[in-house]
PDB file of C-alpha atoms in Angstrom:
ATOM      1  CA  MET A1062      20.250  76.219  -7.348  1.00 89.00           C
ATOM      2  CA  LEU A1063      17.771  77.466  -4.512  1.00 95.00           C
ATOM      3  CA  CYS A1064      19.319  77.250  -0.920  1.00 97.00           C
ATOM      4  CA  PHE A1065      16.704  76.640   1.577  1.00 97.00           C
ATOM      5  CA  GLY A1066      19.052  76.443   4.458  1.00 97.00           C
ATOM      6  CA  GLY A1067      20.246  74.096   6.846  1.00 96.00           C
ATOM      7  CA  THR A1068      23.558  72.532   7.378  1.00 95.00           C
ATOM      8  CA  GLY A1069      25.200  69.159   7.087  1.00 95.00           C
ATOM      9  CA  VAL A1070      24.498  66.381   4.572  1.00 96.00           C
ATOM     10  CA  PRO A1071      23.083  68.009   1.268  1.00 97.00           C
ATOM     11  CA  ILE A1072      19.329  67.182   0.547  1.00 98.00           C
ATOM     12  CA  VAL A1073      18.533  68.271  -3.119  1.00 98.00           C
ATOM     13  CA  LEU A1074      14.916  68.478  -4.245  1.00 98.00           C
ATOM     14  CA  LEU A1075      13.988  67.885  -7.715  1.00 98.00           C
ATOM     15  CA  HIS A1076      10.614  68.847  -8.928  1.00 97.00           C
ATOM     16  CA  GLY A1077       7.856  67.518 -11.327  1.00 96.00           C
ATOM     17  CA  LEU A1078       7.079  68.382 -14.820  1.00 94.00           C
ATOM     18  CA  MET A1079       5.934  72.211 -14.993  1.00 92.00           C
ATOM     19  CA  GLY A1080       7.094  72.785 -11.455  1.00 95.00           C
ATOM     20  CA  ARG A1081      10.130  74.610 -10.139  1.00 96.00           C
ATOM     21  CA  ALA A1082      12.284  74.408  -7.187  1.00 97.00           C
ATOM     22  CA  ARG A1083      10.160  76.801  -5.316  1.00 95.00           C
ATOM     23  CA  THR A1084       7.306  74.401  -5.029  1.00 95.00           C
ATOM     24  CA  TRP A1085       9.202  72.281  -2.563  1.00 97.00           C
ATOM     25  CA  TRP A1086       9.244  75.073   0.119  1.00 95.00           C
ATOM     26  CA  ARG A1087       6.791  73.806   2.494  1.00 94.00           C
ATOM     27  CA  VAL A1088       8.669  70.536   2.528  1.00 97.00           C
ATOM     28  CA  ALA A1089      12.100  72.185   2.942  1.00 98.00           C
ATOM     29  CA  GLU A1090      10.665  73.807   6.120  1.00 97.00           C
ATOM     30  CA  TRP A1091      10.930  70.695   7.752  1.00 98.00           C
ATOM     31  CA  LEU A1092      13.687  69.017   6.174  1.00 98.00           C
ATOM     32  CA  ARG A1093      16.194  71.585   7.398  1.00 97.00           C
ATOM     33  CA  PRO A1094      17.024  69.771  10.590  1.00 96.00           C
ATOM     34  CA  TYR A1095      18.337  66.658   8.651  1.00 97.00           C
ATOM     35  CA  GLY A1096      20.935  68.801   6.371  1.00 97.00           C
ATOM     36  CA  ALA A1097      21.529  71.390   3.956  1.00 97.00           C
ATOM     37  CA  VAL A1098      18.323  71.744   1.672  1.00 98.00           C
ATOM     38  CA  TYR A1099      18.715  72.834  -1.822  1.00 98.00           C
ATOM     39  CA  GLY A1100      15.974  72.971  -4.739  1.00 98.00           C
ATOM     40  CA  LEU A1101      17.156  72.489  -8.404  1.00 98.00           C
ATOM     41  CA  ASP A1102      15.223  74.051 -11.257  1.00 97.00           C
ATOM     42  CA  ALA A1103      15.516  71.277 -14.200  1.00 97.00           C
ATOM     43  CA  ARG A1104      16.382  72.651 -17.509  1.00 96.00           C
ATOM     44  CA  GLY A1105      13.287  74.340 -19.142  1.00 95.00           C
ATOM     45  CA  HIS A1106      11.818  75.171 -15.891  1.00 95.00           C
ATOM     46  CA  GLY A1107      12.060  78.012 -13.436  1.00 93.00           C
ATOM     47  CA  SER A1108      15.379  80.019 -13.914  1.00 92.00           C
ATOM     48  CA  ALA A1109      17.095  77.199 -15.713  1.00 94.00           C
ATOM     49  CA  PRO A1110      18.146  77.538 -19.400  1.00 91.00           C
ATOM     50  CA  ARG A1111      15.261  76.598 -21.772  1.00 91.00           C
ATOM     51  CA  VAL A1112      17.365  74.597 -24.043  1.00 92.00           C
ATOM     52  CA  GLY A1113      17.735  70.774 -24.851  1.00 88.00           C
ATOM     53  CA  PRO A1114      18.655  68.029 -25.281  1.00 94.00           C
ATOM     54  CA  TRP A1115      15.608  66.853 -23.098  1.00 95.00           C
ATOM     55  CA  THR A1116      16.501  63.557 -22.221  1.00 97.00           C
ATOM     56  CA  THR A1117      16.535  61.710 -18.999  1.00 98.00           C
ATOM     57  CA  GLU A1118      20.488  61.348 -19.207  1.00 98.00           C
ATOM     58  CA  GLN A1119      20.759  64.957 -19.744  1.00 98.00           C
ATOM     59  CA  PHE A1120      18.630  65.985 -16.798  1.00 98.00           C
ATOM     60  CA  ALA A1121      20.712  63.467 -14.776  1.00 98.00           C
ATOM     61  CA  ASP A1122      23.857  65.015 -15.838  1.00 98.00           C
ATOM     62  CA  ASP A1123      22.667  68.374 -14.652  1.00 98.00           C
ATOM     63  CA  VAL A1124      21.807  67.095 -11.390  1.00 98.00           C
ATOM     64  CA  ALA A1125      25.285  65.699 -11.098  1.00 98.00           C
ATOM     65  CA  ALA A1126      26.872  69.076 -12.195  1.00 97.00           C
ATOM     66  CA  ALA A1127      24.738  70.740  -9.412  1.00 97.00           C
ATOM     67  CA  LEU A1128      25.994  68.368  -6.846  1.00 97.00           C
ATOM     68  CA  ARG A1129      29.659  68.854  -7.876  1.00 96.00           C
ATOM     69  CA  THR A1130      29.315  72.560  -7.199  1.00 95.00           C
ATOM     70  CA  LEU A1131      28.286  71.931  -3.499  1.00 94.00           C
ATOM     71  CA  ASP A1132      31.466  69.501  -2.921  1.00 82.00           C
ATOM     72  CA  ALA A1133      29.958  68.388   0.398  1.00 83.00           C
ATOM     73  CA  GLY A1134      29.872  64.564  -0.015  1.00 86.00           C
ATOM     74  CA  PRO A1135      27.222  62.423  -1.337  1.00 97.00           C
ATOM     75  CA  ALA A1136      23.731  64.076  -1.413  1.00 98.00           C
ATOM     76  CA  VAL A1137      20.299  62.627  -0.561  1.00 98.00           C
ATOM     77  CA  LEU A1138      18.032  63.292  -3.677  1.00 98.00           C
ATOM     78  CA  ILE A1139      14.097  63.827  -3.304  1.00 98.00           C
ATOM     79  CA  GLY A1140      12.237  63.946  -6.433  1.00 98.00           C
ATOM     80  CA  HIS A1141       8.702  64.181  -7.259  1.00 98.00           C
ATOM     81  CA  SER A1142       7.086  62.664 -10.353  1.00 97.00           C
ATOM     82  CA  MET A1143       9.583  63.627 -13.220  1.00 98.00           C
ATOM     83  CA  GLY A1144      12.079  64.610 -10.406  1.00 98.00           C
ATOM     84  CA  GLY A1145      11.961  61.059  -9.160  1.00 98.00           C
ATOM     85  CA  LEU A1146      12.995  59.738 -12.406  1.00 98.00           C
ATOM     86  CA  HIS A1147      15.855  62.076 -12.481  1.00 98.00           C
ATOM     87  CA  ALA A1148      16.807  61.013  -8.892  1.00 98.00           C
ATOM     88  CA  TRP A1149      16.865  57.343 -10.144  1.00 98.00           C
ATOM     89  CA  ALA A1150      19.082  58.352 -13.247  1.00 98.00           C
ATOM     90  CA  THR A1151      21.527  60.337 -11.092  1.00 98.00           C
ATOM     91  CA  ALA A1152      21.920  57.545  -8.434  1.00 98.00           C
ATOM     92  CA  ALA A1153      22.471  55.082 -11.447  1.00 98.00           C
ATOM     93  CA  ARG A1154      24.825  56.990 -13.638  1.00 98.00           C
ATOM     94  CA  TYR A1155      26.679  58.660 -10.674  1.00 98.00           C
ATOM     95  CA  PRO A1156      26.548  56.536  -7.559  1.00 98.00           C
ATOM     96  CA  GLU A1157      29.483  58.169  -5.695  1.00 97.00           C
ATOM     97  CA  LEU A1158      27.234  61.446  -5.772  1.00 98.00           C
ATOM     98  CA  VAL A1159      23.930  59.986  -4.233  1.00 98.00           C
ATOM     99  CA  ARG A1160      23.717  58.678  -0.662  1.00 98.00           C
ATOM    100  CA  ALA A1161      19.900  57.872  -0.754  1.00 98.00           C
ATOM    101  CA  VAL A1162      16.776  58.590  -2.837  1.00 98.00           C
ATOM    102  CA  VAL A1163      13.220  59.306  -2.197  1.00 98.00           C
ATOM    103  CA  SER A1164      11.016  59.049  -5.362  1.00 98.00           C
ATOM    104  CA  GLU A1165       7.426  60.069  -5.230  1.00 98.00           C
ATOM    105  CA  ASP A1166       4.881  58.775  -7.799  1.00 98.00           C
ATOM    106  CA  PHE A1167       6.803  57.846 -10.957  1.00 97.00           C
ATOM    107  CA  ALA A1168       6.751  54.523 -12.833  1.00 97.00           C
ATOM    108  CA  PRO A1169       9.342  53.313 -15.040  1.00 98.00           C
ATOM    109  CA  ASP A1170       7.389  52.090 -17.705  1.00 97.00           C
ATOM    110  CA  GLN A1171       4.670  54.241 -19.632  1.00 95.00           C
ATOM    111  CA  ARG A1172       5.348  53.083 -23.018  1.00 94.00           C
ATOM    112  CA  GLY A1173       2.360  53.826 -25.485  1.00 90.00           C
ATOM    113  CA  ARG A1174       1.038  56.909 -23.539  1.00 86.00           C
ATOM    114  CA  THR A1175       1.256  60.095 -25.519  1.00 82.00           C
ATOM    115  CA  VAL A1176       1.182  63.609 -24.713  1.00 83.00           C
ATOM    116  CA  GLU A1177      -1.951  63.931 -26.722  1.00 83.00           C
ATOM    117  CA  SER A1178      -4.035  62.759 -23.827  1.00 77.00           C
ATOM    118  CA  TRP A1179      -2.708  65.480 -21.712  1.00 79.00           C
ATOM    119  CA  ARG A1180      -2.568  68.400 -24.474  1.00 84.00           C
ATOM    120  CA  GLY A1181      -6.265  69.007 -24.105  1.00 83.00           C
ATOM    121  CA  TYR A1182      -6.290  69.199 -20.632  1.00 85.00           C
ATOM    122  CA  PHE A1183      -3.294  71.494 -20.326  1.00 87.00           C
ATOM    123  CA  GLU A1184      -4.768  73.800 -23.143  1.00 86.00           C
ATOM    124  CA  SER A1185      -8.055  74.052 -21.461  1.00 91.00           C
ATOM    125  CA  TRP A1186      -6.802  75.843 -18.650  1.00 94.00           C
ATOM    126  CA  PRO A1187      -8.045  79.388 -18.227  1.00 95.00           C
ATOM    127  CA  VAL A1188      -4.597  81.064 -18.900  1.00 94.00           C
ATOM    128  CA  PRO A1189      -3.806  83.654 -18.007  1.00 96.00           C
ATOM    129  CA  PHE A1190      -5.130  83.060 -14.379  1.00 97.00           C
ATOM    130  CA  LYS A1191      -6.620  86.317 -12.837  1.00 97.00           C
ATOM    131  CA  SER A1192      -4.951  86.036  -9.631  1.00 97.00           C
ATOM    132  CA  LEU A1193      -3.056  83.244  -7.325  1.00 97.00           C
ATOM    133  CA  ASP A1194      -6.452  82.615  -5.562  1.00 98.00           C
ATOM    134  CA  HIS A1195      -7.872  81.822  -9.109  1.00 98.00           C
ATOM    135  CA  VAL A1196      -4.860  79.265  -9.552  1.00 97.00           C
ATOM    136  CA  ARG A1197      -5.720  77.719  -6.105  1.00 96.00           C
ATOM    137  CA  GLU A1198      -9.510  77.756  -6.735  1.00 97.00           C
ATOM    138  CA  PHE A1199      -8.897  76.046 -10.278  1.00 96.00           C
ATOM    139  CA  PHE A1200      -6.589  73.192  -9.222  1.00 92.00           C
ATOM    140  CA  GLY A1201      -8.402  72.473  -5.945  1.00 91.00           C
ATOM    141  CA  ASP A1202      -6.224  70.139  -3.671  1.00 85.00           C
ATOM    142  CA  ALA A1203      -3.156  70.840  -5.727  1.00 87.00           C
ATOM    143  CA  GLY A1204      -3.791  74.722  -5.898  1.00 92.00           C
ATOM    144  CA  GLU A1205      -0.895  75.625  -3.518  1.00 92.00           C
ATOM    145  CA  TYR A1206       1.520  73.215  -5.577  1.00 92.00           C
ATOM    146  CA  PHE A1207       0.290  75.410  -8.861  1.00 94.00           C
ATOM    147  CA  ALA A1208       0.350  78.515  -7.313  1.00 95.00           C
ATOM    148  CA  ASP A1209       4.095  78.144  -7.048  1.00 95.00           C
ATOM    149  CA  CYS A1210       4.238  77.049 -10.734  1.00 95.00           C
ATOM    150  CA  VAL A1211       2.976  80.427 -12.169  1.00 96.00           C
ATOM    151  CA  GLU A1212       4.439  83.860 -12.647  1.00 95.00           C
ATOM    152  CA  GLU A1213       2.881  87.180 -13.015  1.00 96.00           C
ATOM    153  CA  ARG A1214       2.782  89.002 -16.401  1.00 96.00           C
ATOM    154  CA  GLU A1215       1.092  92.112 -17.472  1.00 95.00           C
ATOM    155  CA  ASP A1216      -2.072  90.136 -18.339  1.00 97.00           C
ATOM    156  CA  GLY A1217      -2.144  87.841 -15.421  1.00 97.00           C
ATOM    157  CA  TYR A1218      -0.498  84.658 -14.158  1.00 97.00           C
ATOM    158  CA  HIS A1219       1.075  82.071 -16.663  1.00 96.00           C
ATOM    159  CA  LEU A1220       2.961  78.810 -16.174  1.00 94.00           C
ATOM    160  CA  VAL A1221       6.705  79.574 -15.647  1.00 94.00           C
ATOM    161  CA  ALA A1222       7.774  76.495 -18.019  1.00 91.00           C
ATOM    162  CA  ASP A1223       6.732  76.344 -21.868  1.00 91.00           C
ATOM    163  CA  LEU A1224       4.175  73.717 -22.586  1.00 90.00           C
ATOM    164  CA  ALA A1225       6.004  73.085 -25.951  1.00 91.00           C
ATOM    165  CA  ASP A1226       9.009  72.188 -24.062  1.00 93.00           C
ATOM    166  CA  LEU A1227       7.073  70.030 -21.558  1.00 92.00           C
ATOM    167  CA  TYR A1228       5.476  68.052 -24.279  1.00 92.00           C
ATOM    168  CA  VAL A1229       8.932  67.058 -25.637  1.00 94.00           C
ATOM    169  CA  ILE A1230      10.268  66.088 -22.320  1.00 95.00           C
ATOM    170  CA  ALA A1231       7.282  63.879 -21.462  1.00 93.00           C
ATOM    171  CA  ALA A1232       7.130  62.141 -24.915  1.00 93.00           C
ATOM    172  CA  GLU A1233      10.416  60.406 -23.953  1.00 95.00           C
ATOM    173  CA  TRP A1234       8.478  58.703 -21.214  1.00 95.00           C
ATOM    174  CA  GLY A1235       5.997  57.114 -23.854  1.00 93.00           C
ATOM    175  CA  ARG A1236       8.725  55.779 -25.899  1.00 94.00           C
ATOM    176  CA  ARG A1237      11.001  53.970 -23.539  1.00 96.00           C
ATOM    177  CA  ASP A1238      11.159  52.557 -20.436  1.00 97.00           C
ATOM    178  CA  PHE A1239      13.438  52.966 -17.517  1.00 98.00           C
ATOM    179  CA  TRP A1240      14.130  49.525 -15.886  1.00 98.00           C
ATOM    180  CA  SER A1241      17.743  49.358 -16.823  1.00 98.00           C
ATOM    181  CA  ILE A1242      18.295  52.748 -14.766  1.00 98.00           C
ATOM    182  CA  VAL A1243      15.909  51.133 -11.764  1.00 98.00           C
ATOM    183  CA  ASP A1244      18.250  48.055 -11.874  1.00 98.00           C
ATOM    184  CA  ALA A1245      21.460  50.027 -11.514  1.00 98.00           C
ATOM    185  CA  ILE A1246      20.556  51.788  -8.348  1.00 98.00           C
ATOM    186  CA  ARG A1247      22.403  50.638  -5.435  1.00 97.00           C
ATOM    187  CA  CYS A1248      21.594  53.358  -2.628  1.00 98.00           C
ATOM    188  CA  PRO A1249      18.870  53.006  -0.011  1.00 98.00           C
ATOM    189  CA  LEU A1250      15.429  54.090  -1.828  1.00 98.00           C
ATOM    190  CA  LEU A1251      12.101  55.153  -0.611  1.00 98.00           C
ATOM    191  CA  LEU A1252       9.176  55.120  -3.079  1.00 98.00           C
ATOM    192  CA  VAL A1253       6.159  57.240  -2.029  1.00 98.00           C
ATOM    193  CA  GLU A1254       2.922  56.271  -4.344  1.00 98.00           C
ATOM    194  CA  GLY A1255      -0.509  57.933  -4.224  1.00 97.00           C
ATOM    195  CA  GLU A1256      -3.249  55.675  -3.493  1.00 97.00           C
ATOM    196  CA  HIS A1257      -4.950  57.266  -6.545  1.00 96.00           C
ATOM    197  CA  THR A1258      -2.090  57.385  -8.639  1.00 95.00           C
ATOM    198  CA  ALA A1259      -2.072  58.143 -12.476  1.00 88.00           C
ATOM    199  CA  MET A1260       0.836  55.897 -13.058  1.00 95.00           C
ATOM    200  CA  PRO A1261       0.546  52.450 -14.227  1.00 95.00           C
ATOM    201  CA  PRO A1262      -0.417  50.096 -11.373  1.00 94.00           C
ATOM    202  CA  GLY A1263       1.861  47.911  -9.598  1.00 97.00           C
ATOM    203  CA  GLN A1264       5.159  49.380 -10.908  1.00 98.00           C
ATOM    204  CA  GLN A1265       6.353  51.196  -7.976  1.00 98.00           C
ATOM    205  CA  ALA A1266       6.088  48.227  -6.074  1.00 98.00           C
ATOM    206  CA  ALA A1267       7.846  46.256  -8.486  1.00 98.00           C
ATOM    207  CA  VAL A1268      10.591  49.117  -8.393  1.00 98.00           C
ATOM    208  CA  ALA A1269      10.987  48.335  -4.572  1.00 98.00           C
ATOM    209  CA  ALA A1270      11.124  44.560  -5.343  1.00 97.00           C
ATOM    210  CA  ARG A1271      14.015  44.940  -7.734  1.00 97.00           C
ATOM    211  CA  VAL A1272      16.197  47.417  -5.731  1.00 97.00           C
ATOM    212  CA  PRO A1273      17.788  45.687  -2.654  1.00 95.00           C
ATOM    213  CA  GLY A1274      16.426  47.081   0.594  1.00 94.00           C
ATOM    214  CA  ALA A1275      14.219  49.651  -1.108  1.00 98.00           C
ATOM    215  CA  LYS A1276      10.779  50.784   0.801  1.00 98.00           C
ATOM    216  CA  HIS A1277       7.652  51.313  -0.744  1.00 98.00           C
ATOM    217  CA  LEU A1278       4.647  53.454   0.683  1.00 98.00           C
ATOM    218  CA  VAL A1279       1.180  53.828  -0.508  1.00 98.00           C
ATOM    219  CA  VAL A1280      -0.230  57.037   0.809  1.00 97.00           C
ATOM    220  CA  PRO A1281      -4.080  56.789   1.272  1.00 96.00           C
ATOM    221  CA  GLY A1282      -6.139  59.499  -0.070  1.00 94.00           C
ATOM    222  CA  SER A1283      -3.655  61.001  -1.990  1.00 95.00           C
ATOM    223  CA  ALA A1284      -3.352  61.267  -5.994  1.00 94.00           C
ATOM    224  CA  HIS A1285       0.086  62.384  -7.774  1.00 94.00           C
ATOM    225  CA  LEU A1286       0.961  64.808  -4.869  1.00 94.00           C
ATOM    226  CA  PRO A1287       1.123  63.023  -1.651  1.00 96.00           C
ATOM    227  CA  HIS A1288       3.737  65.744  -0.311  1.00 96.00           C
ATOM    228  CA  ASP A1289       1.028  68.454  -0.704  1.00 93.00           C
ATOM    229  CA  GLU A1290      -2.358  66.238  -0.460  1.00 93.00           C
ATOM    230  CA  ALA A1291      -1.259  64.064   2.640  1.00 94.00           C
ATOM    231  CA  PRO A1292       1.768  66.131   3.999  1.00 95.00           C
ATOM    232  CA  GLU A1293       1.911  64.643   7.450  1.00 97.00           C
ATOM    233  CA  VAL A1294       2.022  61.043   5.981  1.00 98.00           C
ATOM    234  CA  TYR A1295       4.562  62.063   3.611  1.00 98.00           C
ATOM    235  CA  ARG A1296       6.750  63.768   6.067  1.00 98.00           C
ATOM    236  CA  GLY A1297       6.475  60.809   8.588  1.00 98.00           C
ATOM    237  CA  ALA A1298       7.689  58.452   5.993  1.00 98.00           C
ATOM    238  CA  VAL A1299      10.528  60.760   4.854  1.00 98.00           C
ATOM    239  CA  GLU A1300      11.751  61.558   8.388  1.00 98.00           C
ATOM    240  CA  ALA A1301      11.867  57.851   9.320  1.00 97.00           C
ATOM    241  CA  PHE A1302      13.871  57.057   5.983  1.00 98.00           C
ATOM    242  CA  LEU A1303      16.155  59.915   6.705  1.00 98.00           C
ATOM    243  CA  SER A1304      16.810  58.889  10.293  1.00 96.00           C
ATOM    244  CA  GLN A1305      17.957  55.411   9.299  1.00 95.00           C
ATOM    245  CA  VAL A1306      19.777  56.671   6.094  1.00 96.00           C
ATOM    246  CA  LEU A1307      21.692  59.337   8.074  1.00 93.00           C
ATOM    247  CA  ALA A1308      22.552  57.196  10.897  1.00 84.00           C
ATOM    248  CA  ARG A1309      24.755  54.737   8.885  1.00 70.00           C
TER     249      ARG A1309
END
């Protein structure tokens, strides 16, 4: 687990598919006044073991194990995309370990979607990238995020995660829904959705309606990465949420 600094309530950041804990460093900079900020590499990503099983329940168990090592009371979990799902599942399975959840742009029912629609896009990337500037240029508005998702090797820059593992992880989302997990969440919940999300429409608002007291925000102009694409709006929403949660 990567420690970003700060003291007090643990705030644990959970990245999205193909990311790693370091993708959160810009957010961690302003989170430190609210608590002790950590980032967790999910299995198959960053420095975590590249072994299955690749189920949502296993990822939640991994998060719970990491929280227990902190031994600092229930944590605030902040997750992007896949990390949002893992935060939901951890809150549902281990309510004693989770004080509140912020989830960013994930929908609980993507059944019927297959990784084949992504495979061609991922495999069209000009890997190895020639430089970090090449990464930033290729991904445009999401360039800074993807610059944190690659590592330098002898022939250039490659994704840290293995695409074959990512396909297996994402395939689960097309086979099952996660409404039962949503319905088991009892802690405060903030859902941050991009205006131009690639997720099925309406579902993140439906999550907020099903979890008592949950809040839902659609971030104008953003897509799947509001925390990078509209950082001030994202920050304002999260800080307001944390101020309420931590005052309890």
